[in-house]
PDB file of C-alpha atoms in Angstrom:
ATOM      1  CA  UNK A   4      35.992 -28.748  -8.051  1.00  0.00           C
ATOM      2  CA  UNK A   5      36.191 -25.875 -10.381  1.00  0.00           C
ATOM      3  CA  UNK A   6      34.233 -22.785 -10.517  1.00  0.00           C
ATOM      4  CA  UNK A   7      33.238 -21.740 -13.379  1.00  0.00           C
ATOM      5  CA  UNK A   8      31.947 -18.008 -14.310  1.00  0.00           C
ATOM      6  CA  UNK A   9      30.184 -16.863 -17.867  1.00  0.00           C
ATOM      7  CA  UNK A  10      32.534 -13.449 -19.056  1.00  0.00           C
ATOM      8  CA  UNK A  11      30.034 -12.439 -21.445  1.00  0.00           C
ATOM      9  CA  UNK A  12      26.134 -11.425 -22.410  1.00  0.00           C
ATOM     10  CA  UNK A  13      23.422 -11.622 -20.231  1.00  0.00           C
ATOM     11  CA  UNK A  14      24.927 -13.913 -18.057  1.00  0.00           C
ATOM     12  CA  UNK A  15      28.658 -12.045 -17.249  1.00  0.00           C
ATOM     13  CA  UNK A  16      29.343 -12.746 -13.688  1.00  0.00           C
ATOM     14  CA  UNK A  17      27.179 -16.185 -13.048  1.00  0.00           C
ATOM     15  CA  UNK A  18      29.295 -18.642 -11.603  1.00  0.00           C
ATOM     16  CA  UNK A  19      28.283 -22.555 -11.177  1.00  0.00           C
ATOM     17  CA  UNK A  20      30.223 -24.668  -9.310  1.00  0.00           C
ATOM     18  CA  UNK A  21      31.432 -27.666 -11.404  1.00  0.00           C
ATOM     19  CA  UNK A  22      32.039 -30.502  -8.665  1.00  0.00           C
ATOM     20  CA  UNK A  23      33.464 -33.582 -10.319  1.00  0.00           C
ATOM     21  CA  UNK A  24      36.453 -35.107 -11.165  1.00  0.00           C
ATOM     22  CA  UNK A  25      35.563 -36.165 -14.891  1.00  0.00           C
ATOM     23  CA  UNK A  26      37.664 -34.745 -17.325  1.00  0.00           C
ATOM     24  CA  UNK A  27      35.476 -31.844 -19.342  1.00  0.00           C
ATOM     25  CA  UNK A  28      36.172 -28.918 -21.817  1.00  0.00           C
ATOM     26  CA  UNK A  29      34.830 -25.403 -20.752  1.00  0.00           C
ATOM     27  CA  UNK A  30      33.932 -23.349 -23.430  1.00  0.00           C
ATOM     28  CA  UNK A  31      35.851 -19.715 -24.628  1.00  0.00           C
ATOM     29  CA  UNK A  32      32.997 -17.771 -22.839  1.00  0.00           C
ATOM     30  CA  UNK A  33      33.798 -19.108 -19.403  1.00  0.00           C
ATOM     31  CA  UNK A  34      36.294 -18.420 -16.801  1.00  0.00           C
ATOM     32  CA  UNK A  35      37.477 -21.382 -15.300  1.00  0.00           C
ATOM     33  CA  UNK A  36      38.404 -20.619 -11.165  1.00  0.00           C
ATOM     34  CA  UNK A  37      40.791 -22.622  -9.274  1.00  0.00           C
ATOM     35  CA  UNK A  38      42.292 -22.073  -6.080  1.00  0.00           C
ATOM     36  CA  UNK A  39      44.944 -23.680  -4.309  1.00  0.00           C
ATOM     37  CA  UNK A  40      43.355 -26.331  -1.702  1.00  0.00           C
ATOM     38  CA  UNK A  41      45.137 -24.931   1.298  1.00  0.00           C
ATOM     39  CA  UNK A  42      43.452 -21.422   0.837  1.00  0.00           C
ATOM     40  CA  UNK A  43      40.143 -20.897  -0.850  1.00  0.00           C
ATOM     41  CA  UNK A  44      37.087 -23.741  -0.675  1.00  0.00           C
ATOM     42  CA  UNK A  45      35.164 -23.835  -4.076  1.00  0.00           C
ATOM     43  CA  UNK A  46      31.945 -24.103  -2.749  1.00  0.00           C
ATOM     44  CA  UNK A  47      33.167 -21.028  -0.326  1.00  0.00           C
ATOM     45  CA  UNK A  48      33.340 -19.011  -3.402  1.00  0.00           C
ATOM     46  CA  UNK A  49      30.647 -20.336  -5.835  1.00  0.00           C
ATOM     47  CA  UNK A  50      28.337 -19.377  -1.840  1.00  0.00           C
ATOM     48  CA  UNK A  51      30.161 -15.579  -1.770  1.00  0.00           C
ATOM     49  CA  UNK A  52      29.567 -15.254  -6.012  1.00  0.00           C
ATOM     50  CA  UNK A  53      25.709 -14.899  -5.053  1.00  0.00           C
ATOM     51  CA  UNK A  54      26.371 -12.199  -2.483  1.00  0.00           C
ATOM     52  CA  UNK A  55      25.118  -8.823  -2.919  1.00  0.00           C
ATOM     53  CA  UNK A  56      29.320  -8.188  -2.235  1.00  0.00           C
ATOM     54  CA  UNK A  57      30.441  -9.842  -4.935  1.00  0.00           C
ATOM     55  CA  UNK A  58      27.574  -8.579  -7.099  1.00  0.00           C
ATOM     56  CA  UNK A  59      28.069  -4.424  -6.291  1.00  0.00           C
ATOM     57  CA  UNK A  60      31.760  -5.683  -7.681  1.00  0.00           C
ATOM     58  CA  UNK A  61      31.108  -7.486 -10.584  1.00  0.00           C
ATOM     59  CA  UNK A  62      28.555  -4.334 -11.905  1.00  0.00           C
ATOM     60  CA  UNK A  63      31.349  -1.870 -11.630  1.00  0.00           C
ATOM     61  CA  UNK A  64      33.746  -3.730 -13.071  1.00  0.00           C
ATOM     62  CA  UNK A  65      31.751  -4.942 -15.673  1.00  0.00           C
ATOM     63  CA  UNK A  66      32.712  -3.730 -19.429  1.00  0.00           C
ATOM     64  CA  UNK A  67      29.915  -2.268 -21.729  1.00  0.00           C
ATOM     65  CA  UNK A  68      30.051  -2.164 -25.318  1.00  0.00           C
ATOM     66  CA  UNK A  69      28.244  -4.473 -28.239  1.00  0.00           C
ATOM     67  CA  UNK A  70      28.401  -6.523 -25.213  1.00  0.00           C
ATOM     68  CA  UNK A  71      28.984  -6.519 -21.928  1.00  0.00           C
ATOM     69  CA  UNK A  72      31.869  -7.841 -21.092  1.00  0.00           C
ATOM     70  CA  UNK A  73      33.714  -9.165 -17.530  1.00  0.00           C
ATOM     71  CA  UNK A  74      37.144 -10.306 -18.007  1.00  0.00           C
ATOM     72  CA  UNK A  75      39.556 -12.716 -16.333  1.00  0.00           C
ATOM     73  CA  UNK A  76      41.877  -8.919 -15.779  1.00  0.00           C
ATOM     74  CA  UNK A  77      38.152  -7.751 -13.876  1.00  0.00           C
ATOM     75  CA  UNK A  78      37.836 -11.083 -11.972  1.00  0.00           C
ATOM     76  CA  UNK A  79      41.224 -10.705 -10.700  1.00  0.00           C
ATOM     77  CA  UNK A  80      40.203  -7.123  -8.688  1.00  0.00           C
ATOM     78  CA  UNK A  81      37.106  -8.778  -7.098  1.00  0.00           C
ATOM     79  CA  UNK A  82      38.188  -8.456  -3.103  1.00  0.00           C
ATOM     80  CA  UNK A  83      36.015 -11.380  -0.948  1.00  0.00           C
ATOM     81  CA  UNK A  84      37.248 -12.757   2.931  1.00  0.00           C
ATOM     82  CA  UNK A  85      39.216 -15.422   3.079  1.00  0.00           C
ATOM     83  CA  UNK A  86      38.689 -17.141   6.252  1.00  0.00           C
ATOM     84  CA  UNK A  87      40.200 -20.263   7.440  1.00  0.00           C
ATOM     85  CA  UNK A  88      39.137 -22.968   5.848  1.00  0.00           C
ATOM     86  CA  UNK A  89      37.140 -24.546   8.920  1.00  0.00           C
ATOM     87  CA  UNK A  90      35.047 -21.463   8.876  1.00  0.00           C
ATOM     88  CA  UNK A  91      34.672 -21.266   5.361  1.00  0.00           C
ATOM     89  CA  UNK A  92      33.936 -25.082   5.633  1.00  0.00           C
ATOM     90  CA  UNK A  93      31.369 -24.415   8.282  1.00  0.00           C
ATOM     91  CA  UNK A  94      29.730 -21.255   6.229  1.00  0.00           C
ATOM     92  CA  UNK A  95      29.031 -23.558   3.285  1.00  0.00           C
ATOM     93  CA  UNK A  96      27.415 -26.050   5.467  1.00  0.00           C
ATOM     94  CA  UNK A  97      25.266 -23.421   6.593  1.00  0.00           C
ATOM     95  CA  UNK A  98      24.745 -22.084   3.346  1.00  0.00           C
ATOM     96  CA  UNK A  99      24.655 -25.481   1.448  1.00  0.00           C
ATOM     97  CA  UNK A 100      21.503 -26.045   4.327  1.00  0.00           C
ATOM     98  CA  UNK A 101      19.422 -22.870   3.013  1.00  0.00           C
ATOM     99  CA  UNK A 102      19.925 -23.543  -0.394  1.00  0.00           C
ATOM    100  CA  UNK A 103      18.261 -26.677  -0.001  1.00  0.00           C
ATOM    101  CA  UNK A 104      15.387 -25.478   2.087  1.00  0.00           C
ATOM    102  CA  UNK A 105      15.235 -22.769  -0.475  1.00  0.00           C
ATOM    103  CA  UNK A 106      14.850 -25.358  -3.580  1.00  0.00           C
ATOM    104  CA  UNK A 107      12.632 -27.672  -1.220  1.00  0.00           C
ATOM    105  CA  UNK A 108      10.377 -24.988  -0.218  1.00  0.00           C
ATOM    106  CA  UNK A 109      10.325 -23.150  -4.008  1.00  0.00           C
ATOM    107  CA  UNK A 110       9.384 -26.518  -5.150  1.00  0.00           C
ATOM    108  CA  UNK A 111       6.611 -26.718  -2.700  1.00  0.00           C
ATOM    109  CA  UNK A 112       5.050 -23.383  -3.449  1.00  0.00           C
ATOM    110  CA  UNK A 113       5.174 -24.532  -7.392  1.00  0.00           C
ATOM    111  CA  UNK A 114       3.232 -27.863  -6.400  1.00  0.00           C
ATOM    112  CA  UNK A 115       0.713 -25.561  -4.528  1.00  0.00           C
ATOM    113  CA  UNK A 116       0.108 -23.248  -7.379  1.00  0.00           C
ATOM    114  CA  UNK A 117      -0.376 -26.497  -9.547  1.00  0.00           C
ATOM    115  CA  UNK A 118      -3.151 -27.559  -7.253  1.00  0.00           C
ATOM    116  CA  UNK A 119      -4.658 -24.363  -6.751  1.00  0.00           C
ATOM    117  CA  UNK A 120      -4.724 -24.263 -10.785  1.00  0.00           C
ATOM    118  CA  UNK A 121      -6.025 -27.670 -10.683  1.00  0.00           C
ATOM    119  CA  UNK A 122      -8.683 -26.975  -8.435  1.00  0.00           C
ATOM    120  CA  UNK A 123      -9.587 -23.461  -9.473  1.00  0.00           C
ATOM    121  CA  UNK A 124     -10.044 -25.279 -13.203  1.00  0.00           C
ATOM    122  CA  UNK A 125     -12.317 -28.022 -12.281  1.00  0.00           C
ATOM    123  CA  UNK A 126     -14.284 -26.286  -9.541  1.00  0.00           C
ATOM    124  CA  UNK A 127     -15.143 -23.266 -11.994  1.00  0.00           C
ATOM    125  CA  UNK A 128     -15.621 -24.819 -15.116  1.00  0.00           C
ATOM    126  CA  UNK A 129     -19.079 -24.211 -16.239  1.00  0.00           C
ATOM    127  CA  UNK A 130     -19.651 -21.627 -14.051  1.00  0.00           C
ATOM    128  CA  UNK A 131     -21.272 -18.556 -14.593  1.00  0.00           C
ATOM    129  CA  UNK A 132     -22.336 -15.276 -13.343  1.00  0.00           C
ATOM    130  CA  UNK A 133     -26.269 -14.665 -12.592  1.00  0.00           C
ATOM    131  CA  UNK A 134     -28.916 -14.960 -10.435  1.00  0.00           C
ATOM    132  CA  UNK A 135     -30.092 -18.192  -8.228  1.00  0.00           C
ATOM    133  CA  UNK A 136     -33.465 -19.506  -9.008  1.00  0.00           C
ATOM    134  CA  UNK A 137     -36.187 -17.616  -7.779  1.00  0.00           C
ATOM    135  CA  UNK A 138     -40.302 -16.940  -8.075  1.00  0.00           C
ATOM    136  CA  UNK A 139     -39.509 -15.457 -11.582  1.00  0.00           C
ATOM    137  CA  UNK A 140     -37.130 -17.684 -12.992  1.00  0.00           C
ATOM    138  CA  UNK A 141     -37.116 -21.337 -12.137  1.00  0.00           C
ATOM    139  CA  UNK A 142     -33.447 -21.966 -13.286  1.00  0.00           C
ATOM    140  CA  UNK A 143     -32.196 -18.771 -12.444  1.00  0.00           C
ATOM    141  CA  UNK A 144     -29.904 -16.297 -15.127  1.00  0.00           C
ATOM    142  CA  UNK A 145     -26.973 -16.679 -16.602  1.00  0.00           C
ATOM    143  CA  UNK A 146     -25.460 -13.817 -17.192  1.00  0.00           C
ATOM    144  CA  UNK A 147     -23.335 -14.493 -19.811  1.00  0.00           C
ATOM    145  CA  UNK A 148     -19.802 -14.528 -18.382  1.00  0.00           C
ATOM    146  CA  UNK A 149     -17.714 -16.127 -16.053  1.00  0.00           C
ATOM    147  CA  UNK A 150     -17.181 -15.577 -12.127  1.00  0.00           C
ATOM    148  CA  UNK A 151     -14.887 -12.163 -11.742  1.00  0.00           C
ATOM    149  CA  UNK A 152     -12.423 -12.569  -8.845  1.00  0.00           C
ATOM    150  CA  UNK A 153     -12.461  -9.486  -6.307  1.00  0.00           C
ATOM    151  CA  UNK A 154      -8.920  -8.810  -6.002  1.00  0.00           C
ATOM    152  CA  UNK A 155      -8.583  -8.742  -9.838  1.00  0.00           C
ATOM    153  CA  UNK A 156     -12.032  -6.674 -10.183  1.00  0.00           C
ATOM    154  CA  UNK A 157     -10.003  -3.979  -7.740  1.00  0.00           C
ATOM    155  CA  UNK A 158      -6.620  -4.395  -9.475  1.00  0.00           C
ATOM    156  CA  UNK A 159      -7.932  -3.244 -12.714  1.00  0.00           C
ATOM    157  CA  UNK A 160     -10.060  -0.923 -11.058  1.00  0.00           C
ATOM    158  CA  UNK A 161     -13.556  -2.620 -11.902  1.00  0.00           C
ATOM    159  CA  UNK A 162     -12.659  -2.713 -15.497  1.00  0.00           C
ATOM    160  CA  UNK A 163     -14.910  -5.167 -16.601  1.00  0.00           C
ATOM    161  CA  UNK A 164     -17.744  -3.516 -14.009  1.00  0.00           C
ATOM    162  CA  UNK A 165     -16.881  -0.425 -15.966  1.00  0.00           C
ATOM    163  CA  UNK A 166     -17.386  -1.595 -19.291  1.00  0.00           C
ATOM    164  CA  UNK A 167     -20.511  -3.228 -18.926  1.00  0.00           C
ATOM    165  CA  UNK A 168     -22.298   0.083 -17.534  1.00  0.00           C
ATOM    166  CA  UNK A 169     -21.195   2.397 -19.444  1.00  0.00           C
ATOM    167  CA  UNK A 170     -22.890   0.314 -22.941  1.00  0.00           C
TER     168      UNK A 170
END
């Protein structure tokens, strides 16, 4: 397993682990990581390459120009722990653990907004502001726009509410 880190743009610092043994070509803008076996874990490094640690590093190191630029020579300086590698084995166990409850749980809250879309969608569509039925008028009024939501009323401090009196 390699790591691999991007050296330029936007993306200077990112590192992905690259954990197979098919042969591959890396292109000029990445920095291709590899440790000897016996001292540093991969996956121990891709884990510490998403620390706040490495990350104070990598922005002070970091070159700025037409681009911004962080160099193999920069990479080189970055200082991380090196446990042995049972505890760096058991960190990335731990950490491997979150990042999946991370991804399961971000995926979750994405399915939930989908629903509450969903639902938000159907239930209001057709909907409109106005007055129930009453001794005046059998069918009630329609206002002439849709439901406003409360929080969003506040947020934009009763914009709408604002508008509408002041005509």
């Amino acid at each position: 397993g390699d790591v691999l880190m991007a050296r330029t743009g936007a993306t200077y610092g990112k590192a992905m682990l690259f954990d197979s043994d098919e042969p591959a070509i890396y292109a000029s803008f990445l920095i291709r990581i590899r440790f000897p076996s016996n001292t540093v874990l991969p996956a121990f490094y891709w884990h510490f390459a998403q620390s706040d640690l490495y990350w104070k590093q990598v922005h002070a190191k970091v070159s700025t120009g037409g681009q911004q630029q962080f160099n193999a020579n920069a990479l080189k300086t970055i200082r991380f722990p090196v446990p042995p590698l049972e505890v760096q084995r058991a960190i990335v166990r731990v950490l491997d653990t979150f990042t999946e409850l991370e991804a399961e749980l971000e995926a979750e809250l994405e399915a939930r907004r989908r629903q509450y879309q969903h639902y938000r969608d159907a239930l209001l569509t057709g909907c409109g502001q106005g007055a129930p039925p009453d001794t005046l008028f059998d069918g009630g009024q329609d206002w002439g726009f849709a439901p406003l939501h409360p929080r969003r009323s506040q947020e934009s401090a009763h914009a709408y509410f604002r508008a509408s009196v002041a005509s």
